[in-house]
PDB file of C-alpha atoms in Angstrom:
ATOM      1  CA  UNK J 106     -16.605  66.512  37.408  1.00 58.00           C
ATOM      2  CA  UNK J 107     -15.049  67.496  33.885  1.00 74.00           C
ATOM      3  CA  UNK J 108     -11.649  67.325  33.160  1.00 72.00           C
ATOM      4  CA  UNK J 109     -10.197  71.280  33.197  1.00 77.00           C
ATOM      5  CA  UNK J 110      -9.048  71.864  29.429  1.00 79.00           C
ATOM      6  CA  UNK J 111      -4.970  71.709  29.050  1.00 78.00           C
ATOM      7  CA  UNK J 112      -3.159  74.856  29.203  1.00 85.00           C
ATOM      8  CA  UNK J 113      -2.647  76.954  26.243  1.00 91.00           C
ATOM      9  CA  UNK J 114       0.607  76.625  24.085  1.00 90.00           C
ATOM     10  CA  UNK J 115       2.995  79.386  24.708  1.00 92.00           C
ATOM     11  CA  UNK J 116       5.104  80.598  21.496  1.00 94.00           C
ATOM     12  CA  UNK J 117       7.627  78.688  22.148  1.00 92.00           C
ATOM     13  CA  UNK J 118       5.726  75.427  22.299  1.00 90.00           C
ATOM     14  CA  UNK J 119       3.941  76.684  18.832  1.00 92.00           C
ATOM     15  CA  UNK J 120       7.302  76.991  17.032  1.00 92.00           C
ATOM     16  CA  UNK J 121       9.395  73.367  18.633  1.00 91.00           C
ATOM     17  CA  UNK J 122       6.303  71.843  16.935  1.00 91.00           C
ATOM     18  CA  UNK J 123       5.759  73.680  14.141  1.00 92.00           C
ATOM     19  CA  UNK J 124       9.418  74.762  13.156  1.00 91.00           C
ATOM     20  CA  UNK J 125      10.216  70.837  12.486  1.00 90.00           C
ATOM     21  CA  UNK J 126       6.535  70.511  10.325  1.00 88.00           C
ATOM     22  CA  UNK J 127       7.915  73.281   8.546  1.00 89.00           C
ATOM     23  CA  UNK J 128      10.982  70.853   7.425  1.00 87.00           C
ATOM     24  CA  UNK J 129       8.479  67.855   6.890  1.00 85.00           C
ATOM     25  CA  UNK J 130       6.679  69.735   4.277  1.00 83.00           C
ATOM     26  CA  UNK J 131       9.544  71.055   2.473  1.00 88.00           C
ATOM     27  CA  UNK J 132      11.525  67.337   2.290  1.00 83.00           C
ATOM     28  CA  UNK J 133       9.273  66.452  -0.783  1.00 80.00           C
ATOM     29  CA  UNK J 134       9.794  69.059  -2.993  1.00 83.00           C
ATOM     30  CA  UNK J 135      13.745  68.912  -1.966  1.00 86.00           C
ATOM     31  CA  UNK J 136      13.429  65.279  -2.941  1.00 83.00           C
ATOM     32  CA  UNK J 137      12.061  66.468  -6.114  1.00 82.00           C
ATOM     33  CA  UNK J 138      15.296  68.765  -6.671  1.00 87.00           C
ATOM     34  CA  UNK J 139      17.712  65.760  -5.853  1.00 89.00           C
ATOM     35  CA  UNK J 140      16.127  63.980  -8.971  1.00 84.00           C
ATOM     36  CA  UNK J 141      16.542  66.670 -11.211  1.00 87.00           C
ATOM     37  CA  UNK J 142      19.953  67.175 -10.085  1.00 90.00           C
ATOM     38  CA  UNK J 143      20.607  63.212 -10.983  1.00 89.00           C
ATOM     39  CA  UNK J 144      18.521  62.988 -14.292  1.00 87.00           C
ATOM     40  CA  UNK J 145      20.320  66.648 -15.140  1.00 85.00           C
ATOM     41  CA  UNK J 146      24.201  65.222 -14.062  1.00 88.00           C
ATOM     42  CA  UNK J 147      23.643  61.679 -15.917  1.00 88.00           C
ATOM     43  CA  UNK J 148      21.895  62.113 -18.627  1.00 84.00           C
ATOM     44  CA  UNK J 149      23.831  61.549 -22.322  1.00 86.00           C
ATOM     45  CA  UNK J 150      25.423  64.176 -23.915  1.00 86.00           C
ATOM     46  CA  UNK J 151      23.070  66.540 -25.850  1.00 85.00           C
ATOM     47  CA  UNK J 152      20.211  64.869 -24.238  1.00 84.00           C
ATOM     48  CA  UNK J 153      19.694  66.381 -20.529  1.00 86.00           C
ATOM     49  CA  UNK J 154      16.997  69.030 -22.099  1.00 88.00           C
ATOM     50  CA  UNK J 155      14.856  65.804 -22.940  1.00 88.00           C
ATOM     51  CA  UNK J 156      15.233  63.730 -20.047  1.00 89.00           C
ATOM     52  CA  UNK J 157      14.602  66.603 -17.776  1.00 90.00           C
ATOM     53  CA  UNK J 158      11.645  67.992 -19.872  1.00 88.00           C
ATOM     54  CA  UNK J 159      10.285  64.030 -19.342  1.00 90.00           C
ATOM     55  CA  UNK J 160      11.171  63.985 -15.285  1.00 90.00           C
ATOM     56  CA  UNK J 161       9.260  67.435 -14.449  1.00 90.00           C
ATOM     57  CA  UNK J 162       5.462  65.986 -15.383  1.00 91.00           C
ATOM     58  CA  UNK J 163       6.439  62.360 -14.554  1.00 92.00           C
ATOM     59  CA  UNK J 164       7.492  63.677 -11.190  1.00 91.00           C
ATOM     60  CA  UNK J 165       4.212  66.226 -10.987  1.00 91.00           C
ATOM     61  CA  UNK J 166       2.174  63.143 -12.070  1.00 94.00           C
ATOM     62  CA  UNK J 167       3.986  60.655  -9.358  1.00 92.00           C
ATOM     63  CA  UNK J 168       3.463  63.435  -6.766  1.00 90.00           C
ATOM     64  CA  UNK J 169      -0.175  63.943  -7.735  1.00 92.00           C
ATOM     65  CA  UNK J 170      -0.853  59.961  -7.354  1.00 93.00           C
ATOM     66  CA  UNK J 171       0.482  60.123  -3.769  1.00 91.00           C
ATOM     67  CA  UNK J 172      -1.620  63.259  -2.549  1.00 92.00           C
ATOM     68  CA  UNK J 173      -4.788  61.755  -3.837  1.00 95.00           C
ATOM     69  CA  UNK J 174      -3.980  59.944  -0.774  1.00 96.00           C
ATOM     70  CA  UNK J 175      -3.012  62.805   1.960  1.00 94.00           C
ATOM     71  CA  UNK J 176      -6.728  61.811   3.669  1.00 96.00           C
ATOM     72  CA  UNK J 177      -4.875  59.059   5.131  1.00 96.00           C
ATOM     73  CA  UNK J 178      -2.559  61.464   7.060  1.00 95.00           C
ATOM     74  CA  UNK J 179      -5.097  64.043   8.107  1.00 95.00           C
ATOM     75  CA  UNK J 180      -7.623  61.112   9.424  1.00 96.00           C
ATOM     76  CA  UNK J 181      -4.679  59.222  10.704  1.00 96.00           C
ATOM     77  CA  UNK J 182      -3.215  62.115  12.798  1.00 94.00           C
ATOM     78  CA  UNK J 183      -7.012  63.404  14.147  1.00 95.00           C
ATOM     79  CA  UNK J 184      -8.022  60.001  15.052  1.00 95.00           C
ATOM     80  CA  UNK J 185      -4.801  58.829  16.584  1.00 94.00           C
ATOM     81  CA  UNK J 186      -4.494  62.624  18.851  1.00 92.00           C
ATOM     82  CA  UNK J 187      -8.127  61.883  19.521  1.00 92.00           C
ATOM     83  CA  UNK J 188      -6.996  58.186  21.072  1.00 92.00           C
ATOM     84  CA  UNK J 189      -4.241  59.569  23.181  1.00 90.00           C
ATOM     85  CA  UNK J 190      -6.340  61.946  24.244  1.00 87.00           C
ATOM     86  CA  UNK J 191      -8.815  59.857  25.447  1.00 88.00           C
ATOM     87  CA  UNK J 192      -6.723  57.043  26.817  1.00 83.00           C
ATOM     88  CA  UNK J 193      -5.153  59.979  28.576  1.00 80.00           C
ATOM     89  CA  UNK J 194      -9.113  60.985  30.283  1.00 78.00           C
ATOM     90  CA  UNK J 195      -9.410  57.158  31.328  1.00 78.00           C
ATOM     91  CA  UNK J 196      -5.857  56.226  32.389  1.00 70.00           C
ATOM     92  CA  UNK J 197      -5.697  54.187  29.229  1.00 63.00           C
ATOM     93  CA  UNK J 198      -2.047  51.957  28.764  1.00 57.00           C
ATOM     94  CA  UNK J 199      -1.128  52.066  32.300  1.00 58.00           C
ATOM     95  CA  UNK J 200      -2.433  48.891  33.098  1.00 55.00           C
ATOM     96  CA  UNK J 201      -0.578  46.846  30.740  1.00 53.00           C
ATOM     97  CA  UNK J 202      -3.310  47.082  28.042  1.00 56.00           C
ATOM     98  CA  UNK J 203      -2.562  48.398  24.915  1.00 65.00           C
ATOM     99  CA  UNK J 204      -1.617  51.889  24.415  1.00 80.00           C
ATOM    100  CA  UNK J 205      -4.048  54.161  23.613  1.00 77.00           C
ATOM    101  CA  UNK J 206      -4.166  54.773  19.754  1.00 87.00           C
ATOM    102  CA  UNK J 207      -2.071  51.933  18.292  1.00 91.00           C
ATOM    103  CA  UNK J 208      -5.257  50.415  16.284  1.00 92.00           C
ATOM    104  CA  UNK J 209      -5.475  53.932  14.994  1.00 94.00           C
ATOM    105  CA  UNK J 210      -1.695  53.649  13.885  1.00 95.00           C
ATOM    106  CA  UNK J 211      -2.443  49.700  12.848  1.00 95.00           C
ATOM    107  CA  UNK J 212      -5.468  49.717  10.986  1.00 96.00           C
ATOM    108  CA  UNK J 213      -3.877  53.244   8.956  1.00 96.00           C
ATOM    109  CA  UNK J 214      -0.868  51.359   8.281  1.00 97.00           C
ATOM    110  CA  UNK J 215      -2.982  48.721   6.968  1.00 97.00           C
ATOM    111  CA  UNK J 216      -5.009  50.854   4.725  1.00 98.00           C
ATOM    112  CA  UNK J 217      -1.880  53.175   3.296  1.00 97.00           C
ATOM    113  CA  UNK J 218       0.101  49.614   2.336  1.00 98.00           C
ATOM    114  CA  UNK J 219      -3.031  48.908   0.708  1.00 98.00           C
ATOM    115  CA  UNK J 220      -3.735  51.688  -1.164  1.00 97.00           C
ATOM    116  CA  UNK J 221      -0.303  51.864  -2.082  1.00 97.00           C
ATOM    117  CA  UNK J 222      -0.314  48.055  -3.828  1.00 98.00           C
ATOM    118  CA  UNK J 223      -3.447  49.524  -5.444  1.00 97.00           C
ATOM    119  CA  UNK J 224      -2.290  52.872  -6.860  1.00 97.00           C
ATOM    120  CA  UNK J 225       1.135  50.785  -7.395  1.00 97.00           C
ATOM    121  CA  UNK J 226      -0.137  48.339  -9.522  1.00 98.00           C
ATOM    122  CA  UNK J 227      -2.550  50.801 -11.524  1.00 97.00           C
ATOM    123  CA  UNK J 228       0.522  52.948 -12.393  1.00 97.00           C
ATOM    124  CA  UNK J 229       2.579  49.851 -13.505  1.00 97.00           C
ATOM    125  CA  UNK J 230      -0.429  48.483 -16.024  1.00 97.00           C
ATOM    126  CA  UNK J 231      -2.172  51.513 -16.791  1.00 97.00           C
ATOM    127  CA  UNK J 232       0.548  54.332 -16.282  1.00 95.00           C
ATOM    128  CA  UNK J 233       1.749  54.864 -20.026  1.00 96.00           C
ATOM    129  CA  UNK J 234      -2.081  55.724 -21.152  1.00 96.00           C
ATOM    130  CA  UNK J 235      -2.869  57.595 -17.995  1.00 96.00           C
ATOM    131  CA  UNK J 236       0.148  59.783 -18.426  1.00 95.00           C
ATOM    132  CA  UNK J 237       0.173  60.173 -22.114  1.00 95.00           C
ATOM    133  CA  UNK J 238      -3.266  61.892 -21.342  1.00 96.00           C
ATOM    134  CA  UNK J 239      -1.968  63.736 -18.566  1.00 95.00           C
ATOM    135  CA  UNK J 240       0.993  64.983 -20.992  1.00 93.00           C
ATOM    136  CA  UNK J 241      -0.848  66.088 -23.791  1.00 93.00           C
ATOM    137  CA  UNK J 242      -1.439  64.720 -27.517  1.00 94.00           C
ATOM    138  CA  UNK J 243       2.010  66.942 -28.241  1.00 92.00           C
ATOM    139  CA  UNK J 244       3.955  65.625 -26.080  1.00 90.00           C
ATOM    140  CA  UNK J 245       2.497  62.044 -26.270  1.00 92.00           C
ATOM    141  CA  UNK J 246       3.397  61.724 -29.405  1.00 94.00           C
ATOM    142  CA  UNK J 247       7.155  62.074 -28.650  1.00 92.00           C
ATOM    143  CA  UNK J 248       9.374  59.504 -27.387  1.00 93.00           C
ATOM    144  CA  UNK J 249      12.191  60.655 -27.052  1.00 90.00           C
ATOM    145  CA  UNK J 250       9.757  62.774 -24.119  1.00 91.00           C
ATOM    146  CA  UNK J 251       7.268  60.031 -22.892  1.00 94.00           C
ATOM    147  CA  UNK J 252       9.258  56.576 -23.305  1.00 94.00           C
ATOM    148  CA  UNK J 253      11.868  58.741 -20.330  1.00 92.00           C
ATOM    149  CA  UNK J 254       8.510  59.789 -18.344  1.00 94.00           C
ATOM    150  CA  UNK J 255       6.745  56.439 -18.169  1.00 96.00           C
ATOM    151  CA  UNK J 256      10.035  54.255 -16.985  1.00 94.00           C
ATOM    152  CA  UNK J 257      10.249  57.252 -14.365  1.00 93.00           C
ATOM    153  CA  UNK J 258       6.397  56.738 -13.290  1.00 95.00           C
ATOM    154  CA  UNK J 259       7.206  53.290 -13.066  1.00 96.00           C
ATOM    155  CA  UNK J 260      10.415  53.353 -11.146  1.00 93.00           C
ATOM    156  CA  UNK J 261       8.369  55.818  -8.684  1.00 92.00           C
ATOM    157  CA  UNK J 262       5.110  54.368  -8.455  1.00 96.00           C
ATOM    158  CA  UNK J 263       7.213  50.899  -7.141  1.00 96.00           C
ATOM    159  CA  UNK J 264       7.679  53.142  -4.046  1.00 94.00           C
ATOM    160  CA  UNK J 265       4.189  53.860  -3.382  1.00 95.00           C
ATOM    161  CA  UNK J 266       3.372  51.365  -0.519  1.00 97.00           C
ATOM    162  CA  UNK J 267       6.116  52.344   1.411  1.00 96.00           C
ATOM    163  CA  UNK J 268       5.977  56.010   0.628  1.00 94.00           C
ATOM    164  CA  UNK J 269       2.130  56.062   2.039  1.00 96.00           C
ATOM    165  CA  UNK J 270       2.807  54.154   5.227  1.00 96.00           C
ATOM    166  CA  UNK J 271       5.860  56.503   6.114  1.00 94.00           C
ATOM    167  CA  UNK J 272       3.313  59.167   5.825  1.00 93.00           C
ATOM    168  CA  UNK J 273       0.584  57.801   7.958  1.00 95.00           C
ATOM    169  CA  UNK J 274       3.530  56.865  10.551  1.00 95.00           C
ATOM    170  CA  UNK J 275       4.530  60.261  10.162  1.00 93.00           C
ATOM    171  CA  UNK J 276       0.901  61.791  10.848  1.00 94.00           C
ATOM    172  CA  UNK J 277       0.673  59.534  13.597  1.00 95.00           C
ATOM    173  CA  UNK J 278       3.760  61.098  15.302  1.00 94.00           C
ATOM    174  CA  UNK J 279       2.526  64.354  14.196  1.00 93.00           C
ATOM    175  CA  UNK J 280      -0.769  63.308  16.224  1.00 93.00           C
ATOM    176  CA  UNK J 281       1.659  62.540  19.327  1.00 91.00           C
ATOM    177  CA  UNK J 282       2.721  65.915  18.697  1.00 90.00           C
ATOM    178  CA  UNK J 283       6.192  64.566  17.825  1.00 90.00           C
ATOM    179  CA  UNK J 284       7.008  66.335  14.921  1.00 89.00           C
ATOM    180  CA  UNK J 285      11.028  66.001  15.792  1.00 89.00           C
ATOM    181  CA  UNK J 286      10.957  61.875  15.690  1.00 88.00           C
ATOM    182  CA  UNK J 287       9.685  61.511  11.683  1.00 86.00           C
ATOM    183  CA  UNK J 288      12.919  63.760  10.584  1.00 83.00           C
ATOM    184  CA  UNK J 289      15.460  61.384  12.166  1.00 81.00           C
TER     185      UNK J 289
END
């Protein structure tokens, strides 16, 4: 016989997951804010207008770098509730195997560090020419404007591997329909 499909999720049950993916989303952009803040509060006299007209495309061009790589999370978090479901169907994990899913959550981890050395080390060589064309010829031309942005790419960009993992760990949680666990 076929396995009867779960129940449906009551409101409740929608918004305990969905209220807490709510917060995930909005971390990053609150993130964002806290290095404003910073760059705004420390920069020298006379030249916080500068610094923070360098940060806001140096932090739209880190951001875009990273979300180039958001497959990673939506594969990661189908493929890993797909697992659990499974091992669920065939009593997967109960007989000291393996759980069901953790070469899902292995093999993504191994691919986000990856990609993360890769985009990491493309930044760090190539990331003064690749942003100077992402500023414009304008503001290229200005360093008191790009010398700020390309020491903030770089600073960023180190942060890469570890930023893409945490979000394929995340999606994987997300997948386990935890979505409390990755904002602890």
């Amino acid at each position: 016989g076929s396995t009867p499909p779960p129940p449906l999720p009551t409101l409740p049950d929608i918004l305990k997951f969905a209220l807490p993916c709510l917060a995930l989303w909005i971390a990053q952009p609150l993130l964002s804010l806290v290095d404003t803040a910073a760059i705004g509060l420390s920069a020298k006299a006379g030249q916080g207008a500068t610094q923070l007209g360098a940060l806001g495309p140096a932090t739209t061009f880190i951001d875009g770098s990273a979300y180039l790589f958001a497959f990673l999370n939506v594969a990661t978090t189908n493929l890993y509730a797909n697992a659990i479901a499974v091992g669920k169907q065939n009593g997967g994990g109960k007989d000291g195997s393996s759980k069901p899913g953790e070469g899902v959550v292995r093999t993504a981890a191994r691919i986000s560090l990856l990609c993360g050395i890769g985009m990491m080390a493309l930044l760090l060589k190539y990331g003064r020419a690749l942003l100077s064309i992402y500023l414009g010829p304008t503001a290229a031309s200005n360093p008191a404007i790009l010398e700020p942005a390309v020491r903030y790419v770089q600073i960023r960009s180190l942060s890469l591997p570890v930023y893409l993992l945490g979000n394929v760990l995340q999606a994987s949680l997300l997948g386990a329909q935890d979505s409390v666990t990755p904002l602890i």
